[in-house]
Coordinates of C-alpha atoms and ligand atoms in Angstrom, one line a residue:
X1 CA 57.0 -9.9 15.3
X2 CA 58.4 -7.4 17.9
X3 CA 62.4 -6.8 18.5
X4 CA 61.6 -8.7 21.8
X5 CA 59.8 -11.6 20.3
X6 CA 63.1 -13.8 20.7
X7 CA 61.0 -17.2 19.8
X8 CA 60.2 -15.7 16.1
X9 CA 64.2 -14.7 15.3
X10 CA 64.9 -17.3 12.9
X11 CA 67.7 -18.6 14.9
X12 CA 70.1 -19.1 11.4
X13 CA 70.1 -15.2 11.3
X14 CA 72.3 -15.4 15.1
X15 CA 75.9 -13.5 13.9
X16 CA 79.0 -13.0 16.2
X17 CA 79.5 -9.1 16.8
X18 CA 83.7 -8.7 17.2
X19 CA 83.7 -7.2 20.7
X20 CA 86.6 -5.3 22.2
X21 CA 87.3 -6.8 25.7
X22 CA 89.8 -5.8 29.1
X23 CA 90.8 -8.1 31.5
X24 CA 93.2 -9.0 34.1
X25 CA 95.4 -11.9 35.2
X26 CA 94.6 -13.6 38.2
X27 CA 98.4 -13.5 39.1
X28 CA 97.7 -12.1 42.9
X29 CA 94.2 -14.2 43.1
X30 CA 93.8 -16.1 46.7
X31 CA 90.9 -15.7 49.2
X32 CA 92.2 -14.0 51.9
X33 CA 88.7 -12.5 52.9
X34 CA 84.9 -13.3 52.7
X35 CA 82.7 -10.4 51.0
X36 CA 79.8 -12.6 49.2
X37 CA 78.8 -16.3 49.7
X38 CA 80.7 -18.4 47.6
X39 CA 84.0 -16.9 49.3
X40 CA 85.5 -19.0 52.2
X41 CA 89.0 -18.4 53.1
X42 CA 89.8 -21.6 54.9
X43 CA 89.4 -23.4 51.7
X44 CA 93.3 -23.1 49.8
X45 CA 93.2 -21.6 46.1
X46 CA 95.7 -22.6 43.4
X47 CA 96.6 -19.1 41.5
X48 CA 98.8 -21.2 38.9
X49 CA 95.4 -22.9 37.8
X50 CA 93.6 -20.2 38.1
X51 CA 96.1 -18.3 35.8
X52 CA 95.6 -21.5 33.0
X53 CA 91.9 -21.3 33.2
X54 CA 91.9 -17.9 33.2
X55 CA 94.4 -17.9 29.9
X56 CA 91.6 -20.5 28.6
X57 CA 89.2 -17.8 28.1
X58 CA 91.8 -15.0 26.7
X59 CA 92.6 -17.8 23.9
X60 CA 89.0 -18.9 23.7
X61 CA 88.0 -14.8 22.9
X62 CA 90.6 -14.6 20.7
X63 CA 90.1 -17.5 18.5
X64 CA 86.4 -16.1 17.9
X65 CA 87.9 -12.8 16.9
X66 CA 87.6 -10.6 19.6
X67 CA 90.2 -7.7 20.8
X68 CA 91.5 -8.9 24.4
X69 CA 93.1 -6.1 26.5
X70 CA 95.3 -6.6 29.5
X71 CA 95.5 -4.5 32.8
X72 CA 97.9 -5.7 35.2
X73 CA 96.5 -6.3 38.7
X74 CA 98.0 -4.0 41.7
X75 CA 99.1 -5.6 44.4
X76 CA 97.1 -7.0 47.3
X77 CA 93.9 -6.5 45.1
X78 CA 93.0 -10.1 45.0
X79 CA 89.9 -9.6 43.2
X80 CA 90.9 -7.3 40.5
X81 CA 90.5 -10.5 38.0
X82 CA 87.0 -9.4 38.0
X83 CA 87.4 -6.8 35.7
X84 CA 83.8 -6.7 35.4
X85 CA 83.7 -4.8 38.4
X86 CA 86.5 -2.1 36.8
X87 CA 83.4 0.3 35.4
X88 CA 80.8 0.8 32.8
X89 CA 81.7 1.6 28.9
X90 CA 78.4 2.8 27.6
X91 CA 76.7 5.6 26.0
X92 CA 80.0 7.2 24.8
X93 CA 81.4 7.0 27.9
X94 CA 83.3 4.6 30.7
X95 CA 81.2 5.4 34.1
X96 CA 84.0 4.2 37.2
X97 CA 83.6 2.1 39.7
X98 CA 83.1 2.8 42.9
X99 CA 83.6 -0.6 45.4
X100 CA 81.1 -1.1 48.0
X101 CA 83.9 -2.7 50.2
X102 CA 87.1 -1.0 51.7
X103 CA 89.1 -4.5 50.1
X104 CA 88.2 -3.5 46.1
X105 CA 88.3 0.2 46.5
X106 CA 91.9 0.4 45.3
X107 CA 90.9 -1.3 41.8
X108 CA 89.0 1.8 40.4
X109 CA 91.6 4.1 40.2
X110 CA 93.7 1.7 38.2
X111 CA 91.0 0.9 35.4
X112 CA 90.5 4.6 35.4
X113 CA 94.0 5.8 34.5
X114 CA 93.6 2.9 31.8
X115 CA 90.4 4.2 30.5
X116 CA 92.1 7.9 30.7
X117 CA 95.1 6.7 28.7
X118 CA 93.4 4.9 25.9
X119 CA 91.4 8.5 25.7
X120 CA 88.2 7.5 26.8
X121 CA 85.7 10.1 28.2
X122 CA 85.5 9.1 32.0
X123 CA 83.0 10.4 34.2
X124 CA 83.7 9.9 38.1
X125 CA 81.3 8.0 39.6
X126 CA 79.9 9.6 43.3
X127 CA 77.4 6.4 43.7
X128 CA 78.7 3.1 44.9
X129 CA 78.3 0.7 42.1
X130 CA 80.3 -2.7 40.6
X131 CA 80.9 -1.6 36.8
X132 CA 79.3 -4.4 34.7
X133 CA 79.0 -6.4 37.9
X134 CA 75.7 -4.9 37.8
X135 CA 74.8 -2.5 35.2
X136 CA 74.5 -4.9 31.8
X137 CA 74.2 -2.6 28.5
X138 CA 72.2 -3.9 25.6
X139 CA 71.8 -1.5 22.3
X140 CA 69.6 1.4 24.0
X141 CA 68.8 0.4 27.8
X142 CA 71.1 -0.5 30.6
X143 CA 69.8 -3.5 33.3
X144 CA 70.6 -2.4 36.4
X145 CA 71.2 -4.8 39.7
X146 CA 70.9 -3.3 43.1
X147 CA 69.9 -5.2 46.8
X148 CA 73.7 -6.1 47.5
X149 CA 76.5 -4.1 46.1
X150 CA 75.0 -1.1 43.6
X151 CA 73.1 2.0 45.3
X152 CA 70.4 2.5 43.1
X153 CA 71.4 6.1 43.1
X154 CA 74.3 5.0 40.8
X155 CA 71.6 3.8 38.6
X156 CA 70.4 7.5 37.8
X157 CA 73.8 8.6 37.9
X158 CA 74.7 6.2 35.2
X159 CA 71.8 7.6 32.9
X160 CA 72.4 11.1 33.4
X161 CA 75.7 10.6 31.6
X162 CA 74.8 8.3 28.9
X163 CA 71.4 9.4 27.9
X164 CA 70.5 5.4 28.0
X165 CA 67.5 4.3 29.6
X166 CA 68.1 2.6 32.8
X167 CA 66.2 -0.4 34.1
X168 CA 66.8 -1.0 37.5
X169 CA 66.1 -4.5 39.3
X170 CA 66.2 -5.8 42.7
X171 CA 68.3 -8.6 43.6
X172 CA 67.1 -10.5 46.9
X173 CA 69.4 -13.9 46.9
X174 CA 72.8 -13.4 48.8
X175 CA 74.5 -16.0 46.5
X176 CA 73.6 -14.0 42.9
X177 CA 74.7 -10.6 44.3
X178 CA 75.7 -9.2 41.2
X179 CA 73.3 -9.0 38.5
X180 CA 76.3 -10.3 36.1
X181 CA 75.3 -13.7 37.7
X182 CA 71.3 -13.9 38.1
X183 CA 71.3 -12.8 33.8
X184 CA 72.6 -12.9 31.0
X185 CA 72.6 -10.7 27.7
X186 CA 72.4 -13.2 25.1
X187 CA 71.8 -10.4 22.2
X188 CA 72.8 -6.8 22.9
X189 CA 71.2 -5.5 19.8
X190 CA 67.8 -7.3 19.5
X191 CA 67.0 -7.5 23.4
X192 CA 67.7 -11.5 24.3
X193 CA 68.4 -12.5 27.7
X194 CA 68.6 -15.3 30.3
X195 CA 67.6 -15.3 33.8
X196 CA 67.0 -17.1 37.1
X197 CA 63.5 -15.6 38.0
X198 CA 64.0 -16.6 41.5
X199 CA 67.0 -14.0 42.2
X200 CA 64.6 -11.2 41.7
X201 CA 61.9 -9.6 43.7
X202 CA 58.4 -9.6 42.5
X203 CA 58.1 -6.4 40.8
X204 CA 61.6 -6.7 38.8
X205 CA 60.3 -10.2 37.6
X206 CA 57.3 -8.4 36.2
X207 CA 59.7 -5.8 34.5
X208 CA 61.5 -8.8 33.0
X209 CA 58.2 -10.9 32.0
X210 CA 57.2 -7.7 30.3
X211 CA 60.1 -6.7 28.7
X212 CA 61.7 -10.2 28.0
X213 CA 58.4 -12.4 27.0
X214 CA 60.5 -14.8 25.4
X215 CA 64.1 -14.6 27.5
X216 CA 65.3 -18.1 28.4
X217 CA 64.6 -19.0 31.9
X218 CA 67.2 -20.9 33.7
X219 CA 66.4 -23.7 36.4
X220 CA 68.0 -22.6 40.0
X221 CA 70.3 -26.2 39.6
X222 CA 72.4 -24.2 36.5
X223 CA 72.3 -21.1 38.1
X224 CA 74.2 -22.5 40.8
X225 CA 76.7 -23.6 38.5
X226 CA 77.0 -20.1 37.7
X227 CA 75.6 -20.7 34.6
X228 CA 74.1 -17.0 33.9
X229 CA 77.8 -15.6 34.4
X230 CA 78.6 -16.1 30.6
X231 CA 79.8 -13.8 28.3
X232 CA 77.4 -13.6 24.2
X233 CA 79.1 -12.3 21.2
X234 CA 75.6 -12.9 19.8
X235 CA 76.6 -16.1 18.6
X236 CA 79.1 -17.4 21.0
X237 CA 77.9 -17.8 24.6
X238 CA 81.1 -18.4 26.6
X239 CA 79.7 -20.4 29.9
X240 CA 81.5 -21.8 33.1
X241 CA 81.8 -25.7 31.6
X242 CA 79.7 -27.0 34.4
X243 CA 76.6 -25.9 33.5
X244 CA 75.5 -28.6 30.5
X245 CA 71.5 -27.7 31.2
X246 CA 71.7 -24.1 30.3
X247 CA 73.6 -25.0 26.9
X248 CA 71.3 -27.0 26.0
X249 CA 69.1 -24.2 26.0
X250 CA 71.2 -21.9 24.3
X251 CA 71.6 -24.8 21.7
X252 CA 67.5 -24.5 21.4
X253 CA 67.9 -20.8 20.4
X254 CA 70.5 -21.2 17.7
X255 CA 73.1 -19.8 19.9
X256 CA 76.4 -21.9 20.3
X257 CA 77.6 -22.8 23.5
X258 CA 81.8 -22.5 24.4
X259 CA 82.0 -24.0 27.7
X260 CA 84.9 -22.5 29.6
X261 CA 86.9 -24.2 32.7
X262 CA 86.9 -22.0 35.0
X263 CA 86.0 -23.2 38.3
X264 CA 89.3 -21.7 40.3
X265 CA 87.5 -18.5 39.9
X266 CA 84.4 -19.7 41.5
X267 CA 86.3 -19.9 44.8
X268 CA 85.8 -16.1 44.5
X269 CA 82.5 -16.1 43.7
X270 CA 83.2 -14.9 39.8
X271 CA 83.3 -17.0 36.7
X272 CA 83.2 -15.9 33.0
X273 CA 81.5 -12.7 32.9
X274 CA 83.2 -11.0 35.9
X275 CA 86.6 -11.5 34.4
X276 CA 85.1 -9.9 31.3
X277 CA 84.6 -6.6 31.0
X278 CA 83.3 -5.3 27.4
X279 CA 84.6 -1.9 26.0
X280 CA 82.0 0.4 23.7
X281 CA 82.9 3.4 21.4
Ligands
LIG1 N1 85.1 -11.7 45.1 C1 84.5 -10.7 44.2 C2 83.5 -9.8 45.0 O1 82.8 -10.4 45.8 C3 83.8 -11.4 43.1 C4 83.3 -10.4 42.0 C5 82.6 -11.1 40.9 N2 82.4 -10.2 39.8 C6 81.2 -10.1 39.1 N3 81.2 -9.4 38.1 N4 80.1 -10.8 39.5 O2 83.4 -8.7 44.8

Protein backbone atom coordinates (compact mmCIF):
# COMPACT_ATOMS: atom_id res chain seq x y z
CA UNK A 1 0.00 0.00 0.00
CA UNK A 2 1.35 3.50 -1.05
CA UNK A 3 0.44 6.92 0.93
CA UNK A 4 -1.67 7.54 -2.24
CA UNK A 5 -3.42 4.28 -2.39
CA UNK A 6 -6.66 6.05 -0.80
CA UNK A 7 -9.00 2.84 -1.58
CA UNK A 8 -6.65 0.63 0.99
CA UNK A 9 -6.83 3.42 4.06
CA UNK A 10 -9.02 1.63 6.29
CA UNK A 11 -11.49 4.22 6.32
CA UNK A 12 -12.15 3.81 10.53
CA UNK A 13 -8.51 5.20 10.86
CA UNK A 14 -10.12 8.87 9.19
CA UNK A 15 -9.29 11.48 12.44
CA UNK A 16 -10.25 15.27 12.51
CA UNK A 17 -6.96 17.41 12.58
CA UNK A 18 -8.03 20.85 14.79
CA UNK A 19 -7.25 23.50 12.13
CA UNK A 20 -6.72 27.13 12.80
CA UNK A 21 -8.98 29.14 10.37
CA UNK A 22 -9.51 33.21 9.28
CA UNK A 23 -12.43 34.53 7.92
CA UNK A 24 -14.42 37.41 7.24
CA UNK A 25 -18.10 38.61 7.49
CA UNK A 26 -20.00 39.16 4.58
CA UNK A 27 -21.29 42.47 6.15
CA UNK A 28 -20.42 44.65 2.84
CA UNK A 29 -21.27 41.52 0.40
CA UNK A 30 -23.56 42.63 -2.74
CA UNK A 31 -22.79 42.14 -6.48
CA UNK A 32 -22.09 45.27 -7.75
CA UNK A 33 -19.73 43.84 -10.62
CA UNK A 34 -19.21 40.71 -12.83
CA UNK A 35 -15.52 39.19 -12.61
CA UNK A 36 -16.20 35.28 -13.11
CA UNK A 37 -19.46 33.42 -14.30
CA UNK A 38 -21.65 32.88 -11.61
CA UNK A 39 -21.60 36.75 -10.89
CA UNK A 40 -24.59 38.75 -12.29
CA UNK A 41 -25.35 42.02 -10.93
CA UNK A 42 -28.90 42.53 -12.00
CA UNK A 43 -29.87 39.67 -9.85
CA UNK A 44 -30.48 41.43 -5.94
CA UNK A 45 -28.42 39.78 -3.04
CA UNK A 46 -29.64 39.65 0.68
CA UNK A 47 -26.34 40.48 2.87
CA UNK A 48 -28.53 39.81 6.12
CA UNK A 49 -28.82 36.03 4.84
CA UNK A 50 -25.78 35.91 3.67
CA UNK A 51 -24.37 37.09 7.14
CA UNK A 52 -26.69 33.95 8.82
CA UNK A 53 -25.36 31.47 6.42
CA UNK A 54 -22.15 32.68 6.68
CA UNK A 55 -22.34 32.60 10.81
CA UNK A 56 -23.57 28.83 9.95
CA UNK A 57 -20.24 27.77 9.05
CA UNK A 58 -18.21 29.88 11.91
CA UNK A 59 -20.61 27.80 14.38
CA UNK A 60 -20.39 24.72 12.31
CA UNK A 61 -16.09 25.03 12.61
CA UNK A 62 -16.34 25.69 15.94
CA UNK A 63 -18.44 22.96 17.16
CA UNK A 64 -15.87 20.45 15.52
CA UNK A 65 -13.13 22.13 17.36
CA UNK A 66 -11.47 24.40 15.22
CA UNK A 67 -9.89 28.06 15.98
CA UNK A 68 -12.05 30.62 13.93
CA UNK A 69 -10.40 34.05 13.32
CA UNK A 70 -12.14 37.16 12.33
CA UNK A 71 -10.80 39.98 9.93
CA UNK A 72 -13.13 42.76 9.45
CA UNK A 73 -13.92 43.56 5.73
CA UNK A 74 -12.82 47.16 4.43
CA UNK A 75 -15.15 49.00 2.91
CA UNK A 76 -16.37 48.74 -0.74
CA UNK A 77 -14.45 45.28 -0.96
CA UNK A 78 -17.44 43.24 -1.60
CA UNK A 79 -15.65 40.18 -2.06
CA UNK A 80 -13.37 40.11 0.83
CA UNK A 81 -15.67 37.19 2.42
CA UNK A 82 -13.54 35.09 0.38
CA UNK A 83 -10.91 35.03 2.58
CA UNK A 84 -9.57 32.25 0.58
CA UNK A 85 -8.30 34.68 -1.67
CA UNK A 86 -6.43 36.72 1.41
CA UNK A 87 -2.88 34.56 0.73
CA UNK A 88 -1.12 31.36 1.30
CA UNK A 89 0.09 30.08 4.91
CA UNK A 90 2.53 27.35 4.01
CA UNK A 91 5.89 26.21 4.47
CA UNK A 92 6.55 28.51 7.48
CA UNK A 93 5.32 31.27 5.84
CA UNK A 94 1.98 33.40 4.63
CA UNK A 95 2.79 34.13 0.74
CA UNK A 96 0.22 37.50 -0.05
CA UNK A 97 -2.06 37.91 -2.37
CA UNK A 98 -1.90 39.69 -5.26
CA UNK A 99 -5.67 40.19 -7.09
CA UNK A 100 -5.74 39.76 -10.64
CA UNK A 101 -8.64 42.49 -10.82
CA UNK A 102 -8.38 46.30 -9.93
CA UNK A 103 -11.96 45.53 -7.66
CA UNK A 104 -9.99 42.93 -5.00
CA UNK A 105 -6.65 44.59 -5.00
CA UNK A 106 -7.41 46.54 -1.95
CA UNK A 107 -8.02 43.11 0.15
CA UNK A 108 -4.27 42.11 0.26
CA UNK A 109 -2.94 44.75 2.17
CA UNK A 110 -5.53 44.19 4.93
CA UNK A 111 -4.84 40.30 5.40
CA UNK A 112 -1.22 41.29 5.30
CA UNK A 113 -1.06 43.74 8.26
CA UNK A 114 -3.16 40.83 10.02
CA UNK A 115 -0.66 38.22 9.17
CA UNK A 116 2.22 40.92 10.20
CA UNK A 117 0.44 41.50 13.60
CA UNK A 118 -0.13 37.95 14.60
CA UNK A 119 3.81 37.75 13.79
CA UNK A 120 3.80 35.69 10.94
CA UNK A 121 6.77 35.67 8.46
CA UNK A 122 5.22 37.38 5.26
CA UNK A 123 6.84 37.30 2.05
CA UNK A 124 5.39 39.92 -0.65
CA UNK A 125 4.10 38.40 -3.40
CA UNK A 126 5.38 40.15 -7.08
CA UNK A 127 3.21 37.33 -9.10
CA UNK A 128 -0.49 37.74 -9.45
CA UNK A 129 -2.07 34.97 -7.62
CA UNK A 130 -5.60 34.28 -5.40
CA UNK A 131 -4.08 32.88 -2.01
CA UNK A 132 -5.79 29.46 -1.41
CA UNK A 133 -8.16 30.38 -4.31
CA UNK A 134 -5.69 28.48 -6.13
CA UNK A 135 -2.66 27.18 -4.45
CA UNK A 136 -4.19 24.12 -2.15
CA UNK A 137 -1.29 22.80 0.46
CA UNK A 138 -1.37 19.25 1.42
CA UNK A 139 1.67 17.86 3.93
CA UNK A 140 4.72 18.33 1.39
CA UNK A 141 3.38 19.67 -2.13
CA UNK A 142 1.21 22.61 -3.03
CA UNK A 143 -1.58 22.16 -6.06
CA UNK A 144 -1.46 24.91 -8.00
CA UNK A 145 -4.44 26.40 -10.42
CA UNK A 146 -3.63 28.70 -13.10
CA UNK A 147 -5.70 29.48 -16.79
CA UNK A 148 -7.93 32.29 -15.07
CA UNK A 149 -6.67 34.21 -12.19
CA UNK A 150 -3.01 32.80 -10.94
CA UNK A 151 0.18 33.50 -13.24
CA UNK A 152 1.96 30.45 -13.13
CA UNK A 153 4.99 32.54 -12.28
CA UNK A 154 3.45 32.94 -8.77
CA UNK A 155 3.63 29.22 -8.78
CA UNK A 156 7.53 29.23 -8.61
CA UNK A 157 7.42 32.17 -6.64
CA UNK A 158 5.43 30.35 -4.00
CA UNK A 159 8.07 27.41 -3.88
CA UNK A 160 11.03 29.46 -3.76
CA UNK A 161 9.81 30.65 -0.36
CA UNK A 162 8.50 27.57 1.12
CA UNK A 163 10.84 24.89 -0.08
CA UNK A 164 7.39 22.81 -0.95
CA UNK A 165 7.09 21.20 -4.18
CA UNK A 166 4.66 22.85 -6.36
CA UNK A 167 2.26 21.12 -8.75
CA UNK A 168 0.92 23.36 -11.11
CA UNK A 169 -2.42 22.58 -13.20
CA UNK A 170 -4.28 24.13 -15.83
CA UNK A 171 -7.71 25.17 -15.38
CA UNK A 172 -9.75 25.51 -18.83
CA UNK A 173 -13.59 25.94 -17.72
CA UNK A 174 -14.60 29.66 -17.08
CA UNK A 175 -17.13 28.61 -14.36
CA UNK A 176 -14.36 26.58 -12.02
CA UNK A 177 -11.82 29.45 -12.25
CA UNK A 178 -10.31 28.90 -9.03
CA UNK A 179 -8.83 25.60 -8.37
CA UNK A 180 -10.55 25.93 -4.79
CA UNK A 181 -13.68 24.92 -6.83
CA UNK A 182 -12.64 22.15 -9.50
CA UNK A 183 -10.80 20.08 -6.12
CA UNK A 184 -10.87 19.35 -3.10
CA UNK A 185 -8.14 18.22 -0.39
CA UNK A 186 -9.94 15.64 1.45
CA UNK A 187 -6.64 14.52 3.55
CA UNK A 188 -3.71 17.01 3.77
CA UNK A 189 -1.48 14.53 5.32
CA UNK A 190 -1.92 11.23 3.41
CA UNK A 191 -2.59 12.86 -0.17
CA UNK A 192 -6.67 12.46 -0.72
CA UNK A 193 -8.44 14.50 -2.98
CA UNK A 194 -11.66 15.16 -5.13
CA UNK A 195 -11.89 16.47 -8.49
CA UNK A 196 -13.99 17.33 -11.57
CA UNK A 197 -11.66 15.87 -14.34
CA UNK A 198 -13.37 17.87 -16.90
CA UNK A 199 -12.05 21.38 -15.48
CA UNK A 200 -8.63 20.40 -16.34
CA UNK A 201 -6.59 20.20 -19.52
CA UNK A 202 -5.27 17.00 -20.66
CA UNK A 203 -1.86 16.98 -19.26
CA UNK A 204 -2.92 18.21 -15.62
CA UNK A 205 -5.50 15.28 -15.65
CA UNK A 206 -2.63 12.98 -16.31
CA UNK A 207 -0.67 14.70 -13.27
CA UNK A 208 -3.76 14.03 -11.21
CA UNK A 209 -4.45 10.25 -12.54
CA UNK A 210 -0.88 9.72 -11.60
CA UNK A 211 -0.60 11.24 -8.59
CA UNK A 212 -4.24 10.70 -7.25
CA UNK A 213 -4.95 6.97 -8.56
CA UNK A 214 -7.62 6.62 -6.16
CA UNK A 215 -8.94 10.48 -5.63
CA UNK A 216 -12.73 10.61 -5.78
CA UNK A 217 -14.02 11.76 -9.05
CA UNK A 218 -17.00 14.04 -8.98
CA UNK A 219 -19.74 13.99 -11.80
CA UNK A 220 -20.00 17.64 -13.62
CA UNK A 221 -23.96 17.76 -12.08
CA UNK A 222 -22.23 18.16 -8.18
CA UNK A 223 -19.57 20.20 -9.34
CA UNK A 224 -22.09 22.65 -10.46
CA UNK A 225 -23.44 22.72 -7.14
CA UNK A 226 -20.15 23.73 -6.15
CA UNK A 227 -19.71 20.66 -4.61
CA UNK A 228 -15.61 20.60 -4.76
CA UNK A 229 -15.61 24.05 -2.73
CA UNK A 230 -15.65 22.29 0.67
CA UNK A 231 -13.46 22.61 3.35
CA UNK A 232 -11.81 18.53 5.21
CA UNK A 233 -10.59 18.53 8.67
CA UNK A 234 -9.76 14.97 7.55
CA UNK A 235 -12.82 13.81 8.96
CA UNK A 236 -15.27 16.52 8.54
CA UNK A 237 -15.89 17.53 4.92
CA UNK A 238 -17.86 20.90 5.24
CA UNK A 239 -19.91 21.03 1.67
CA UNK A 240 -22.36 23.63 0.16
CA UNK A 241 -25.80 21.63 1.29
CA UNK A 242 -26.86 21.18 -2.27
CA UNK A 243 -24.62 18.82 -3.37
CA UNK A 244 -26.18 15.33 -1.87
CA UNK A 245 -24.23 13.18 -4.77
CA UNK A 246 -20.82 14.13 -3.72
CA UNK A 247 -21.64 13.16 0.11
CA UNK A 248 -22.54 10.27 -0.71
CA UNK A 249 -19.22 9.71 -1.89
CA UNK A 250 -17.45 11.11 0.80
CA UNK A 251 -19.76 8.78 2.91
CA UNK A 252 -18.11 5.75 0.77
CA UNK A 253 -14.62 6.83 1.97
CA UNK A 254 -15.36 6.97 5.72
CA UNK A 255 -15.34 10.69 5.61
CA UNK A 256 -18.44 12.48 7.17
CA UNK A 257 -20.25 14.91 5.31
CA UNK A 258 -21.47 18.60 7.20
CA UNK A 259 -23.53 20.08 4.57
CA UNK A 260 -23.47 23.86 4.99
CA UNK A 261 -26.25 26.41 3.61
CA UNK A 262 -24.65 28.68 1.93
CA UNK A 263 -26.06 29.47 -1.31
CA UNK A 264 -26.13 33.62 -0.79
CA UNK A 265 -22.50 33.22 -1.38
CA UNK A 266 -22.87 31.49 -4.56
CA UNK A 267 -24.28 34.71 -6.08
CA UNK A 268 -20.58 35.59 -5.88
CA UNK A 269 -19.38 32.63 -7.28
CA UNK A 270 -17.77 31.32 -3.69
CA UNK A 271 -19.16 28.81 -1.32
CA UNK A 272 -17.44 26.98 1.62
CA UNK A 273 -13.90 26.92 0.86
CA UNK A 274 -13.43 30.54 -0.39
CA UNK A 275 -14.73 31.93 2.88
CA UNK A 276 -12.14 29.65 4.44
CA UNK A 277 -8.84 30.33 4.60
CA UNK A 278 -6.59 27.78 6.77
CA UNK A 279 -3.57 29.14 8.79
CA UNK A 280 -0.19 26.75 9.15
CA UNK A 281 2.68 27.20 11.72
N1 LIG B 1 -16.34 37.01 -6.57
C1 LIG B 1 -15.10 36.44 -6.18
C2 LIG B 1 -14.11 36.49 -7.33
O1 LIG B 1 -14.52 36.31 -8.46
C3 LIG B 1 -15.28 35.04 -5.70
C4 LIG B 1 -14.05 34.40 -5.15
C5 LIG B 1 -14.25 32.99 -4.74
N2 LIG B 1 -13.15 32.51 -3.98
C6 LIG B 1 -12.56 31.31 -4.13
N3 LIG B 1 -11.63 30.97 -3.29
N4 LIG B 1 -12.85 30.53 -5.15
O2 LIG B 1 -12.94 36.72 -7.15
Amino acid sequence: MTLTDASARPTTQRAARPRTILMVPPTGFVVDYEINAWMDASVPVDTDRAVAQWQGLVSAYRAAGHEVHLLEPGEDLPDMVYAANGGTSAGGVFYTARFAHAERMGESALHEAWQRETGARVVVAQEVNEGEGDLLTLRDRVLAGHGFRTDPRAHAELAAATGLEVVSLRLIDPRYYHLDTALTVLDDVHGEIAYLPEAFDDESRAVLERLYPTAIRVAPEQAALFALNAFSDGLHVFHPAAATGYAEQLRERGFAPVPIELDELLKGGGSVKCCTLELRD
